[in-house]
Amino acid sequence: MQTTWDAGETGCGQLVTELHRCLERMRPGDRLEIIVRDLGAPTDLPAWCRMTGHTLIAAEHPVYVIERETD
């Protein structure tokens, strides 16, 4: 299943907190499409995915697709 979230101009700290909450509600293997216009996102989102075990499927600013880690 894929869900879309428009995070707008949300910055790093708030973005990753909300992203964590959103992915917690999803099942392993589900995908989240995020639209985020913050200029730090191209650096922040790939790093966050590496640190948390989620997979960054697509990254073409401002659209990113993250697949929730499988348990």
PDB file of N, CA and C in Angstrom:
ATOM      1  N   MET A   1       0.843  -1.179   0.000  1.00  0.00           N
ATOM      2  CA  MET A   1       0.000   0.000   0.000  1.00  0.00           C
ATOM      3  C   MET A   1       0.889   1.243   0.000  1.00  0.00           C
ATOM      4  N   GLN A   2       0.461   2.270  -0.687  1.00  0.00           N
ATOM      5  CA  GLN A   2       1.215   3.524  -0.690  1.00  0.00           C
ATOM      6  C   GLN A   2       0.314   4.654  -0.215  1.00  0.00           C
ATOM      7  N   THR A   3       0.861   5.462   0.677  1.00  0.00           N
ATOM      8  CA  THR A   3       0.184   6.618   1.237  1.00  0.00           C
ATOM      9  C   THR A   3       0.966   7.855   0.831  1.00  0.00           C
ATOM     10  N   THR A   4       0.293   8.982   0.682  1.00  0.00           N
ATOM     11  CA  THR A   4       0.968  10.236   0.350  1.00  0.00           C
ATOM     12  C   THR A   4       0.799  11.227   1.492  1.00  0.00           C
ATOM     13  N   TRP A   5       1.889  11.932   1.804  1.00  0.00           N
ATOM     14  CA  TRP A   5       1.879  12.953   2.845  1.00  0.00           C
ATOM     15  C   TRP A   5       2.551  14.197   2.290  1.00  0.00           C
ATOM     16  N   ASP A   6       1.832  15.313   2.279  1.00  0.00           N
ATOM     17  CA  ASP A   6       2.409  16.587   1.868  1.00  0.00           C
ATOM     18  C   ASP A   6       2.892  17.290   3.131  1.00  0.00           C
ATOM     19  N   ALA A   7       4.204  17.261   3.346  1.00  0.00           N
ATOM     20  CA  ALA A   7       4.807  17.844   4.541  1.00  0.00           C
ATOM     21  C   ALA A   7       5.117  19.324   4.364  1.00  0.00           C
ATOM     22  N   GLY A   8       4.898  19.861   3.173  1.00  0.00           N
ATOM     23  CA  GLY A   8       5.106  21.285   2.931  1.00  0.00           C
ATOM     24  C   GLY A   8       6.526  21.728   3.209  1.00  0.00           C
ATOM     25  N   GLU A   9       6.663  22.775   4.020  1.00  0.00           N
ATOM     26  CA  GLU A   9       7.970  23.359   4.353  1.00  0.00           C
ATOM     27  C   GLU A   9       8.546  22.816   5.660  1.00  0.00           C
ATOM     28  N   THR A  10       7.961  21.746   6.180  1.00  0.00           N
ATOM     29  CA  THR A  10       8.393  21.180   7.460  1.00  0.00           C
ATOM     30  C   THR A  10       9.894  20.924   7.443  1.00  0.00           C
ATOM     31  N   GLY A  11      10.591  21.394   8.489  1.00  0.00           N
ATOM     32  CA  GLY A  11      12.041  21.247   8.584  1.00  0.00           C
ATOM     33  C   GLY A  11      12.461  19.950   9.246  1.00  0.00           C
ATOM     34  N   CYS A  12      13.748  19.716   9.283  1.00  0.00           N
ATOM     35  CA  CYS A  12      14.352  18.455   9.690  1.00  0.00           C
ATOM     36  C   CYS A  12      13.809  17.866  10.990  1.00  0.00           C
ATOM     37  N   GLY A  13      13.905  18.584  12.100  1.00  0.00           N
ATOM     38  CA  GLY A  13      13.494  18.035  13.390  1.00  0.00           C
ATOM     39  C   GLY A  13      12.044  17.596  13.408  1.00  0.00           C
ATOM     40  N   GLN A  14      11.168  18.476  13.023  1.00  0.00           N
ATOM     41  CA  GLN A  14       9.746  18.151  13.008  1.00  0.00           C
ATOM     42  C   GLN A  14       9.444  17.122  11.923  1.00  0.00           C
ATOM     43  N   LEU A  15      10.120  17.214  10.793  1.00  0.00           N
ATOM     44  CA  LEU A  15       9.891  16.289   9.687  1.00  0.00           C
ATOM     45  C   LEU A  15      10.175  14.850  10.101  1.00  0.00           C
ATOM     46  N   VAL A  16      11.335  14.596  10.677  1.00  0.00           N
ATOM     47  CA  VAL A  16      11.673  13.211  11.018  1.00  0.00           C
ATOM     48  C   VAL A  16      10.812  12.687  12.169  1.00  0.00           C
ATOM     49  N   THR A  17      10.379  13.562  13.075  1.00  0.00           N
ATOM     50  CA  THR A  17       9.477  13.135  14.145  1.00  0.00           C
ATOM     51  C   THR A  17       8.145  12.702  13.563  1.00  0.00           C
ATOM     52  N   GLU A  18       7.572  13.507  12.694  1.00  0.00           N
ATOM     53  CA  GLU A  18       6.298  13.169  12.068  1.00  0.00           C
ATOM     54  C   GLU A  18       6.433  11.968  11.130  1.00  0.00           C
ATOM     55  N   LEU A  19       7.549  11.887  10.444  1.00  0.00           N
ATOM     56  CA  LEU A  19       7.806  10.767   9.550  1.00  0.00           C
ATOM     57  C   LEU A  19       7.855   9.457  10.336  1.00  0.00           C
ATOM     58  N   HIS A  20       8.529   9.482  11.464  1.00  0.00           N
ATOM     59  CA  HIS A  20       8.607   8.298  12.329  1.00  0.00           C
ATOM     60  C   HIS A  20       7.204   7.868  12.766  1.00  0.00           C
ATOM     61  N   ARG A  21       6.403   8.808  13.212  1.00  0.00           N
ATOM     62  CA  ARG A  21       5.035   8.502  13.652  1.00  0.00           C
ATOM     63  C   ARG A  21       4.204   7.919  12.514  1.00  0.00           C
ATOM     64  N   CYS A  22       4.349   8.486  11.349  1.00  0.00           N
ATOM     65  CA  CYS A  22       3.585   8.037  10.191  1.00  0.00           C
ATOM     66  C   CYS A  22       3.965   6.597   9.816  1.00  0.00           C
ATOM     67  N   LEU A  23       5.254   6.318   9.753  1.00  0.00           N
ATOM     68  CA  LEU A  23       5.704   4.984   9.366  1.00  0.00           C
ATOM     69  C   LEU A  23       5.372   3.941  10.431  1.00  0.00           C
ATOM     70  N   GLU A  24       5.320   4.334  11.697  1.00  0.00           N
ATOM     71  CA  GLU A  24       4.949   3.399  12.761  1.00  0.00           C
ATOM     72  C   GLU A  24       3.550   2.834  12.550  1.00  0.00           C
ATOM     73  N   ARG A  25       2.674   3.626  11.964  1.00  0.00           N
ATOM     74  CA  ARG A  25       1.286   3.206  11.746  1.00  0.00           C
ATOM     75  C   ARG A  25       1.131   2.336  10.504  1.00  0.00           C
ATOM     76  N   MET A  26       2.193   2.211   9.725  1.00  0.00           N
ATOM     77  CA  MET A  26       2.130   1.447   8.482  1.00  0.00           C
ATOM     78  C   MET A  26       2.679   0.035   8.706  1.00  0.00           C
ATOM     79  N   ARG A  27       2.352  -0.858   7.784  1.00  0.00           N
ATOM     80  CA  ARG A  27       2.862  -2.222   7.864  1.00  0.00           C
ATOM     81  C   ARG A  27       4.212  -2.312   7.158  1.00  0.00           C
ATOM     82  N   PRO A  28       5.047  -3.280   7.566  1.00  0.00           N
ATOM     83  CA  PRO A  28       6.318  -3.491   6.869  1.00  0.00           C
ATOM     84  C   PRO A  28       6.082  -3.683   5.371  1.00  0.00           C
ATOM     85  N   GLY A  29       6.896  -3.011   4.562  1.00  0.00           N
ATOM     86  CA  GLY A  29       6.785  -3.098   3.117  1.00  0.00           C
ATOM     87  C   GLY A  29       5.879  -2.048   2.501  1.00  0.00           C
ATOM     88  N   ASP A  30       5.036  -1.381   3.312  1.00  0.00           N
ATOM     89  CA  ASP A  30       4.204  -0.294   2.801  1.00  0.00           C
ATOM     90  C   ASP A  30       5.096   0.877   2.408  1.00  0.00           C
ATOM     91  N   ARG A  31       4.602   1.696   1.505  1.00  0.00           N
ATOM     92  CA  ARG A  31       5.385   2.852   1.031  1.00  0.00           C
ATOM     93  C   ARG A  31       4.691   4.158   1.362  1.00  0.00           C
ATOM     94  N   LEU A  32       5.518   5.146   1.653  1.00  0.00           N
ATOM     95  CA  LEU A  32       5.035   6.487   1.939  1.00  0.00           C
ATOM     96  C   LEU A  32       5.660   7.447   0.935  1.00  0.00           C
ATOM     97  N   GLU A  33       4.821   8.134   0.185  1.00  0.00           N
ATOM     98  CA  GLU A  33       5.287   9.186  -0.713  1.00  0.00           C
ATOM     99  C   GLU A  33       5.210  10.494   0.068  1.00  0.00           C
ATOM    100  N   ILE A  34       6.337  11.172   0.169  1.00  0.00           N
ATOM    101  CA  ILE A  34       6.410  12.423   0.924  1.00  0.00           C
ATOM    102  C   ILE A  34       6.723  13.555  -0.046  1.00  0.00           C
ATOM    103  N   ILE A  35       5.953  14.610   0.078  1.00  0.00           N
ATOM    104  CA  ILE A  35       6.237  15.829  -0.677  1.00  0.00           C
ATOM    105  C   ILE A  35       6.718  16.838   0.360  1.00  0.00           C
ATOM    106  N   VAL A  36       7.974  17.204   0.283  1.00  0.00           N
ATOM    107  CA  VAL A  36       8.551  18.117   1.270  1.00  0.00           C
ATOM    108  C   VAL A  36       9.446  19.127   0.554  1.00  0.00           C
ATOM    109  N   ARG A  37       9.190  20.393   0.801  1.00  0.00           N
ATOM    110  CA  ARG A  37       9.889  21.456   0.089  1.00  0.00           C
ATOM    111  C   ARG A  37      11.097  22.024   0.841  1.00  0.00           C
ATOM    112  N   ASP A  38      11.326  21.564   2.044  1.00  0.00           N
ATOM    113  CA  ASP A  38      12.477  22.021   2.826  1.00  0.00           C
ATOM    114  C   ASP A  38      13.766  21.713   2.056  1.00  0.00           C
ATOM    115  N   LEU A  39      14.667  22.671   1.962  1.00  0.00           N
ATOM    116  CA  LEU A  39      15.889  22.493   1.184  1.00  0.00           C
ATOM    117  C   LEU A  39      16.861  21.493   1.807  1.00  0.00           C
ATOM    118  N   GLY A  40      16.681  21.152   3.064  1.00  0.00           N
ATOM    119  CA  GLY A  40      17.535  20.156   3.714  1.00  0.00           C
ATOM    120  C   GLY A  40      17.102  18.726   3.444  1.00  0.00           C
ATOM    121  N   ALA A  41      15.912  18.527   2.904  1.00  0.00           N
ATOM    122  CA  ALA A  41      15.363  17.186   2.687  1.00  0.00           C
ATOM    123  C   ALA A  41      16.253  16.280   1.826  1.00  0.00           C
ATOM    124  N   PRO A  42      16.882  16.785   0.759  1.00  0.00           N
ATOM    125  CA  PRO A  42      17.713  15.890  -0.053  1.00  0.00           C
ATOM    126  C   PRO A  42      18.874  15.263   0.720  1.00  0.00           C
ATOM    127  N   THR A  43      19.298  15.898   1.785  1.00  0.00           N
ATOM    128  CA  THR A  43      20.352  15.348   2.635  1.00  0.00           C
ATOM    129  C   THR A  43      19.752  14.600   3.820  1.00  0.00           C
ATOM    130  N   ASP A  44      18.744  15.202   4.442  1.00  0.00           N
ATOM    131  CA  ASP A  44      18.172  14.652   5.675  1.00  0.00           C
ATOM    132  C   ASP A  44      17.453  13.323   5.477  1.00  0.00           C
ATOM    133  N   LEU A  45      16.628  13.204   4.465  1.00  0.00           N
ATOM    134  CA  LEU A  45      15.833  11.983   4.303  1.00  0.00           C
ATOM    135  C   LEU A  45      16.674  10.740   3.989  1.00  0.00           C
ATOM    136  N   PRO A  46      17.646  10.808   3.068  1.00  0.00           N
ATOM    137  CA  PRO A  46      18.484   9.620   2.856  1.00  0.00           C
ATOM    138  C   PRO A  46      19.255   9.214   4.122  1.00  0.00           C
ATOM    139  N   ALA A  47      19.762  10.187   4.861  1.00  0.00           N
ATOM    140  CA  ALA A  47      20.494   9.879   6.089  1.00  0.00           C
ATOM    141  C   ALA A  47      19.572   9.239   7.124  1.00  0.00           C
ATOM    142  N   TRP A  48      18.376   9.773   7.268  1.00  0.00           N
ATOM    143  CA  TRP A  48      17.414   9.227   8.229  1.00  0.00           C
ATOM    144  C   TRP A  48      17.052   7.793   7.862  1.00  0.00           C
ATOM    145  N   CYS A  49      16.857   7.534   6.581  1.00  0.00           N
ATOM    146  CA  CYS A  49      16.533   6.173   6.144  1.00  0.00           C
ATOM    147  C   CYS A  49      17.672   5.206   6.460  1.00  0.00           C
ATOM    148  N   ARG A  50      18.896   5.615   6.212  1.00  0.00           N
ATOM    149  CA  ARG A  50      20.041   4.752   6.528  1.00  0.00           C
ATOM    150  C   ARG A  50      20.100   4.456   8.021  1.00  0.00           C
ATOM    151  N   MET A  51      19.818   5.445   8.841  1.00  0.00           N
ATOM    152  CA  MET A  51      19.903   5.280  10.295  1.00  0.00           C
ATOM    153  C   MET A  51      18.764   4.431  10.857  1.00  0.00           C
ATOM    154  N   THR A  52      17.617   4.422  10.203  1.00  0.00           N
ATOM    155  CA  THR A  52      16.447   3.751  10.757  1.00  0.00           C
ATOM    156  C   THR A  52      16.123   2.426  10.086  1.00  0.00           C
ATOM    157  N   GLY A  53      16.777   2.106   8.981  1.00  0.00           N
ATOM    158  CA  GLY A  53      16.538   0.842   8.307  1.00  0.00           C
ATOM    159  C   GLY A  53      15.434   0.869   7.268  1.00  0.00           C
ATOM    160  N   HIS A  54      14.824   2.031   7.061  1.00  0.00           N
ATOM    161  CA  HIS A  54      13.819   2.149   6.012  1.00  0.00           C
ATOM    162  C   HIS A  54      14.533   2.330   4.670  1.00  0.00           C
ATOM    163  N   THR A  55      13.832   2.036   3.574  1.00  0.00           N
ATOM    164  CA  THR A  55      14.452   2.101   2.254  1.00  0.00           C
ATOM    165  C   THR A  55      13.932   3.306   1.480  1.00  0.00           C
ATOM    166  N   LEU A  56      14.862   4.121   1.020  1.00  0.00           N
ATOM    167  CA  LEU A  56      14.500   5.259   0.175  1.00  0.00           C
ATOM    168  C   LEU A  56      14.393   4.738  -1.254  1.00  0.00           C
ATOM    169  N   ILE A  57      13.172   4.669  -1.757  1.00  0.00           N
ATOM    170  CA  ILE A  57      12.898   4.107  -3.080  1.00  0.00           C
ATOM    171  C   ILE A  57      13.126   5.148  -4.177  1.00  0.00           C
ATOM    172  N   ALA A  58      12.701   6.377  -3.930  1.00  0.00           N
ATOM    173  CA  ALA A  58      12.833   7.442  -4.926  1.00  0.00           C
ATOM    174  C   ALA A  58      13.100   8.760  -4.216  1.00  0.00           C
ATOM    175  N   ALA A  59      13.940   9.565  -4.820  1.00  0.00           N
ATOM    176  CA  ALA A  59      14.272  10.866  -4.243  1.00  0.00           C
ATOM    177  C   ALA A  59      14.481  11.861  -5.374  1.00  0.00           C
ATOM    178  N   GLU A  60      13.423  12.553  -5.711  1.00  0.00           N
ATOM    179  CA  GLU A  60      13.503  13.600  -6.720  1.00  0.00           C
ATOM    180  C   GLU A  60      12.806  14.823  -6.135  1.00  0.00           C
ATOM    181  N   HIS A  61      13.615  15.656  -5.449  1.00  0.00           N
ATOM    182  CA  HIS A  61      13.082  16.791  -4.685  1.00  0.00           C
ATOM    183  C   HIS A  61      12.026  17.531  -5.486  1.00  0.00           C
ATOM    184  N   PRO A  62      10.866  17.735  -4.935  1.00  0.00           N
ATOM    185  CA  PRO A  62      10.416  17.617  -3.556  1.00  0.00           C
ATOM    186  C   PRO A  62       9.675  16.312  -3.226  1.00  0.00           C
ATOM    187  N   VAL A  63       9.751  15.302  -4.117  1.00  0.00           N
ATOM    188  CA  VAL A  63       9.009  14.053  -3.885  1.00  0.00           C
ATOM    189  C   VAL A  63       9.969  12.926  -3.518  1.00  0.00           C
ATOM    190  N   TYR A  64       9.637  12.223  -2.443  1.00  0.00           N
ATOM    191  CA  TYR A  64      10.438  11.105  -1.948  1.00  0.00           C
ATOM    192  C   TYR A  64       9.490   9.937  -1.663  1.00  0.00           C
ATOM    193  N   VAL A  65       9.977   8.726  -1.892  1.00  0.00           N
ATOM    194  CA  VAL A  65       9.193   7.536  -1.555  1.00  0.00           C
ATOM    195  C   VAL A  65      10.035   6.672  -0.632  1.00  0.00           C
ATOM    196  N   ILE A  66       9.473   6.367   0.530  1.00  0.00           N
ATOM    197  CA  ILE A  66      10.158   5.562   1.535  1.00  0.00           C
ATOM    198  C   ILE A  66       9.358   4.285   1.764  1.00  0.00           C
ATOM    199  N   GLU A  67      10.051   3.160   1.772  1.00  0.00           N
ATOM    200  CA  GLU A  67       9.414   1.891   2.083  1.00  0.00           C
ATOM    201  C   GLU A  67       9.731   1.545   3.531  1.00  0.00           C
ATOM    202  N   ARG A  68       8.658   1.231   4.281  1.00  0.00           N
ATOM    203  CA  ARG A  68       8.833   0.908   5.706  1.00  0.00           C
ATOM    204  C   ARG A  68       9.660  -0.374   5.817  1.00  0.00           C
ATOM    205  N   GLU A  69      10.556  -0.363   6.786  1.00  0.00           N
ATOM    206  CA  GLU A  69      11.416  -1.512   6.992  1.00  0.00           C
ATOM    207  C   GLU A  69      10.582  -2.771   7.218  1.00  0.00           C
ATOM    208  N   THR A  70      11.131  -3.893   6.813  1.00  0.00           N
ATOM    209  CA  THR A  70      10.465  -5.162   7.084  1.00  0.00           C
ATOM    210  C   THR A  70      11.005  -5.704   8.384  1.00  0.00           C
ATOM    211  N   ASP A  71      10.125  -6.279   9.152  1.00  0.00           N
ATOM    212  CA  ASP A  71      10.544  -6.802  10.472  1.00  0.00           C
ATOM    213  C   ASP A  71      11.274  -8.106  10.354  1.00  0.00           C
TER     214      ASP A  71
END
